[in-house]
Amino acid sequence: MEYQQPASAWDPCATLSTSLTLADLSKASSSFNSAYAGEPATPVLRLIAIAKDKGYKRVCLPLTTKKWEERWSRMCLLPIGGSEKDKEDVAKEAEQWRLSPGFRLDETTITRLDEAEGIIAMISEWLELDSTDDWVRHDAEIALKQELAYASYLNIQTAIVPAPRNRDHVASYARIINACLEKCPYINLSIRLPIYNPSVFQPVLPITSQHIPLPTSLLSPKGNSAPSLVISTSDEAPADSGASVNATWEIWDVIRSMCDYNPRLTLTLDLSPALPTTLGVLSKWAAESVRHIFLPSSTFIANMKGYPVLPKPTQQFIRDSMIHRPMIVLAGVGDGHHSKGGEAAYSQYVRHLEKTSAAVLATKQPGTVENFAQGYQDFLQAPLQPLMDNLPSVTYQTFEQDPVKYAQYEEAMYHAFLDHPPNERLVVCVAGAGRGPLVARCFKALDRSKREASVIVVEKNPNAFVTLQQRQHAEWKNKVTLCFGDMRVIDVPEKADILVSELLGSFGDNELSPECLDGAVRFLKPTGISIPSSYTAHLAPLSSSKLYNEARSTKNEKSLETPYVVMFQAVNILSGTKATADNRCGPQVQECWEFEHPRRDAVLDSRGLPFTNSHNARSAKLRFYIPHAGILHGLAGYFEAVLYGNIGLSIHPQRKDQVSKDMLSWFPLFFPFKEPLYLPSNSELQVSIWRLTNDRQVWYEWHAESFISVPAAVGGSEEELLGSPFSPNFSTMATLSPLIDSKDPMYGDATRRTPHDHNNTEHPRYEMVKIGHTSLHNPCGRSSWIGL
Amino acid sequence: MEYQQPASAWDPCATLSTSLTLADLSKASSSFNSAYAGEPATPVLRLIAIAKDKGYKRVCLPLTTKKWEERWSRMCLLPIGGSEKDKEDVAKEAEQWRLSPGFRLDETTITRLDEAEGIIAMISEWLELDSTDDWVRHDAEIALKQELAYASYLNIQTAIVPAPRNRDHVASYARIINACLEKCPYINLSIRLPIYNPSVFQPVLPITSQHIPLPTSLLSPKGNSAPSLVISTSDEAPADSGASVNATWEIWDVIRSMCDYNPRLTLTLDLSPALPTTLGVLSKWAAESVRHIFLPSSTFIANMKGYPVLPKPTQQFIRDSMIHRPMIVLAGVGDGHHSKGGEAAYSQYVRHLEKTSAAVLATKQPGTVENFAQGYQDFLQAPLQPLMDNLPSVTYQTFEQDPVKYAQYEEAMYHAFLDHPPNERLVVCVAGAGRGPLVARCFKALDRSKREASVIVVEKNPNAFVTLQQRQHAEWKNKVTLCFGDMRVIDVPEKADILVSELLGSFGDNELSPECLDGAVRFLKPTGISIPSSYTAHLAPLSSSKLYNEARSTKNEKSLETPYVVMFQAVNILSGTKATADNRCGPQVQECWEFEHPRRDAVLDSRGLPFTNSHNARSAKLRFYIPHAGILHGLAGYFEAVLYGNIGLSIHPQRKDQVSKDMLSWFPLFFPFKEPLYLPSNSELQVSIWRLTNDRQVWYEWHAESFISVPAAVGGSEEELLGSPFSPNFSTMATLSPLIDSKDPMYGDATRRTPHDHNNTEHPRYEMVKIGHTSLHNPCGRSSWIGL
């Protein structure tokens, strides 16, 4: 039954699907004649065969017919007229149904396993799981469970659930979804969500249906008395699309969080509404499990020739999404909305977007990190601990394949050599040489710079030291002196002019380069230099449902207190791209600290070693501006290193391409948070991170607090504000105007104040209000420590 | 060595302690002569003996002398002048100290175990654990650990740590405290915190000390560049005391949260500053582990006669705190601040406050809940499940001791009987009679109302049924008909006029009264009534570090997903006492739902039973206004019941005294939250709670979301705001003025809008911004379900 895919060199990322309607089904039914030989056995099978012939991999199908909607509505909604006896009969019928819910034959669209194979079930759209009426919600829940039970019976893997409509009852919607995930342990539920839906945010929603009035007790008196949450308070001004996309996401966030990030819960983003022209706000969807993208033909516009194309923002969004391999659900493509191209034009266009997606192209391009990292996206790895563990040869081999890193090292050495007088004999020490790649580059650089040097090679891995001996024997001869042992302990025969090392981790110092080089700088002459000469650690706040679930799923109770090496894909950096104008908040990615080698300020013992490791402790407190609401799941860690002069290494997302493009050796670090932290739009995140050390260990601890700016309440009464909690904000704010007296409640008397620095302005004062925090992570080096 | 307490009938709640200073110690040293017979062996022992003679139970003592401060400062702070050689020598000395920290003899105040017995160590006040200088923090941490290690060596149980001073580095302070709790596994740390300290909130703190400049690398370039968090932005207007108390608490919250609610971490509230005149904001301290109250003589004022007394707010706060049995640390009471009374006057006054504390008095008063509940405060109990489990006789006995509950039932029956014609023979059915207390009250009520009735008694507990038979035999004879069995199943010989039951739980319906009475109403005539006729469930948001820790400590992974019965003491209700003027938020304690009996709207099967339990499902969404910042740890659950007419039962905190004063039978319910939720001042909490049911179970699920009101961003650019994150709030707000054009970013053109409803006002529009949520608790009845 597997559909034959047209032969193509292209390995598609996205799956194309079509969406059939009840109208399609009834048309197929009426024209169906099973008497023809070779004809599929049922109208539905015929429709599916046709869809697959057209190149669609999957078919979306409603499971229930109009008959079911009619019966459910009759049983569960307010009847018009009718006698008391009729009403009681209906109420009894409904109770019987609630007792044992089930369909009649003509209420379902499919009945056979072969009809259901590969089908995605579209759950009845009229189910109001977030109705304002308690009974409607109650009966919609039963109906949803009934439909999912039927889908499960037919072995259907995925069901798309109609969109929530009512912010005020999203919690009820989410609770029902969670109950369904629990009740149907094999099915995947995908929540259909318009990417931008102003109607969700109307002050009061029209109640589309009301329950029969008999059992009124369920209608809690409190249930509907308060006004709905008003996101846009004015009917005249529609919420801007940015806020609306945030609000759509906020609804998804409630559902996903209340379902505890269930991996069987995904998202069907409905692109029917026009997308906003600025895409910053859309990047948040990258961090969510968008499994399907619903794309009706009405979203397409006609190009000059009349062929269907998508508006620019939608184009861009779909191109960017392709990397996540979504299923694109095309709907209404047979309706002839566009004059040219026919039905095939829509899927051809989507394939065109895929082929021109920069993100997809990068994965196909040999030499890029994206290509190199295939299969490693969002895969958590424990960071290497090369000081504690002796690396195997294959690990060295992998790293030696990096074409950029060693070129940069060679270039750094080349320039360092050039800066030495040509006639001086140099001493170079390669500390932690591994299998010798830096030694080889050193000779290349000496060659290019026409300098002479003796090279001292230090390595503590006894296995790699065999390889070094072999290379000495075969290549380097007496130009190198091999020294076996830990650079923090051993001595070398001669002091060096240049110390070269490659001890850096994804976060710079996380593989204990500072501690190792504290020992190795003993090998340097007083005027000697180190390559690298310095390095810095950088952080950015990150959102990723995927990584959060991955970190949790290791089942180790410390799994959320240890940093991971990971190639990011389904992530979103939450911080604004630039520093705020007042410099209160820094840029998107911020520097934590720096290490320089050699240390100029060292206090050393008689062996030339530091007494304690205190000087390698570090701490940073960073402030990030969060423009769009999101969930903080962790911190992304990066490093930059200065090798020599202006030659460096960088995995800083905004600078890596200038500094060391296509370098493959390091994926970023991910510091997870145990509890996701909600960050509203326009908030501030303060991150504290410490690099801590005692006489045996080095480790990081991290913590975050969130703040939002509100009009200052200074001068307000400290009694509870018994009016609206919100209008008092204004009235107290008003007292801050220099034109109005401010009261000091401490002493109970009104003293006049005229702040000079606020004259001639009516700007209200703002204060930062704390709104949340995480716990302290990895306290006392509980895990992820690295032995010294 | 145990000090002899003066004989007293009064069982004191608070412990009195005195605080000795270095000056006290040196004075005692100079006048000390150990040659006298009977004299204690050391000056410190002599001081302690004197203190105990004066009636103090405990003595607070600094552990270190001025010599230590001098050595530490010389090693770790910036020296003035000195040669390079001197600086290097000092740096080496410091490194040696960091390597193996320890005191010299003259740097400590005590050395002997007997000197340390019962002592509370006051940690060196000059330690700046939250200095802006990284090296000062680093070396203060080593010094603190050194001091705690010495205290532990001397078997000291508790150390009071100097107050944090710098909001910006509280996270570092907290991290150090957590490290100390880990390193010293037996000592209790108490954080001294001024209850109100404006100096904490200055924009820029004076750096009192700077580290020697040698190792500059620790001073991260980011460390001090951003301005400190400014809580009051104007130097001229001091933060009002309410905000300041909130800010003090906020600091404590960071410390306590980062130490993961460690039970060995407590609080020493320093009452040196004058308290605010309104006490609402102080109630939050009831929910925290305030172990010590620091009360210097300078806080006292002189009364008309010159004796020391406390200002009214401080009096009240101490009276209210007495219930938590704090240690009151009196300081400087020997300094002669007040002309009359001498040193004894201070402790006499504190004892006077204790004896006049309403809360303490209530615990001493027989018949009050407070007295009855001694030993049960903040103790978590699983709710009874009398339907699933048959109760033991002692449980019935305990409940039957309630003098109020059964009086109310008798009164209700009495009035119900009176409302029947005197000559009519009544049929009364007691459903779930237990050992028969309601039957006995029924006969009393019949007697008082001069009515005749036959009484049908239904009970399903076979053991209690033996007691009923015995009472029938001994007391009731043929006036009662005993029926054994479950009221949902059995039939009774005769239909009743009045159905009496006592099936209520702390939350009303949580012991399945609705489900049981669905069966029992079959025993009623069509015109019959039920006592109770209705009941309601109520909720309030609760903060309590104690209860959070208790719920966690049961080690059961579901322990935070099940409600508990608990007598609240160390708790604080977070919601504002009254509904907001716009009715958006309800009052402090809000009604969730109601059950009425008999149901008038029932659809029943041929046996008179409901087909499904759908009609007993309930849900509520409640909005609470949160005036003062706090941590949400759970929900407090209460019930009210109407028995008959205006006779009821209530444990609603604001109404119980009017409805059923001194009723003992029910403690409130506590619905815990797994993750504490931070709620800022002036925020809104939305609570969703569901009573859910299937054919076997009834359970609750609960969830909360938090919001804050900010000026509406409508009309703002959806691009990231690259200025200050805060000033843009103002500028976008300004565009909302009717005098200024508003821009619609969706279409990119400026269209003029003049909202009619905002004419002549410059009120900015506010929007509710989501700031946090909890997870869904007890999903799908994972735990705490009750079998039907």
Short mmCIF file of C-alpha atoms in Angstrom, two decimals, chain B residues 4 64 87 97 201 221 238 264 305 364 383 406 430 501 509 542 567 579 586 593 596 606 630 641 675 744 760 788:
data_model
loop_
_atom_site.label_atom_id
_atom_site.label_comp_id
_atom_site.label_asym_id
_atom_site.label_seq_id
_atom_site.Cartn_x
_atom_site.Cartn_y
_atom_site.Cartn_z
CA GLN B 4 16.12 27.56 87.41
CA THR B 64 35.20 36.86 67.01
CA LYS B 87 51.73 44.03 49.08
CA TRP B 97 44.89 31.82 54.91
CA PHE B 201 17.21 50.40 48.41
CA PRO B 221 33.81 44.04 33.59
CA PRO B 238 11.87 57.70 50.56
CA ARG B 264 17.79 24.84 59.15
CA LYS B 305 6.27 57.63 83.80
CA LYS B 364 -5.39 29.00 76.79
CA PRO B 383 -8.84 13.80 54.76
CA TYR B 406 -24.76 19.14 67.26
CA VAL B 430 -31.07 10.05 59.76
CA SER B 501 -27.22 13.78 57.44
CA ASP B 509 -18.53 17.98 49.22
CA LEU B 542 -2.26 30.74 50.89
CA MET B 567 -5.17 23.59 61.38
CA ALA B 579 -13.48 42.58 46.42
CA GLY B 586 -13.65 38.84 44.40
CA TRP B 593 -19.69 26.10 43.94
CA GLU B 596 -28.46 21.71 47.02
CA SER B 606 -36.48 3.52 37.56
CA GLY B 630 4.08 36.83 48.42
CA ALA B 641 -23.57 24.76 54.99
CA GLU B 675 6.09 24.75 42.65
CA ASP B 744 -1.71 50.75 13.55
CA ASN B 760 -11.24 64.45 28.40
CA LEU B 788 -17.57 5.65 44.77
#
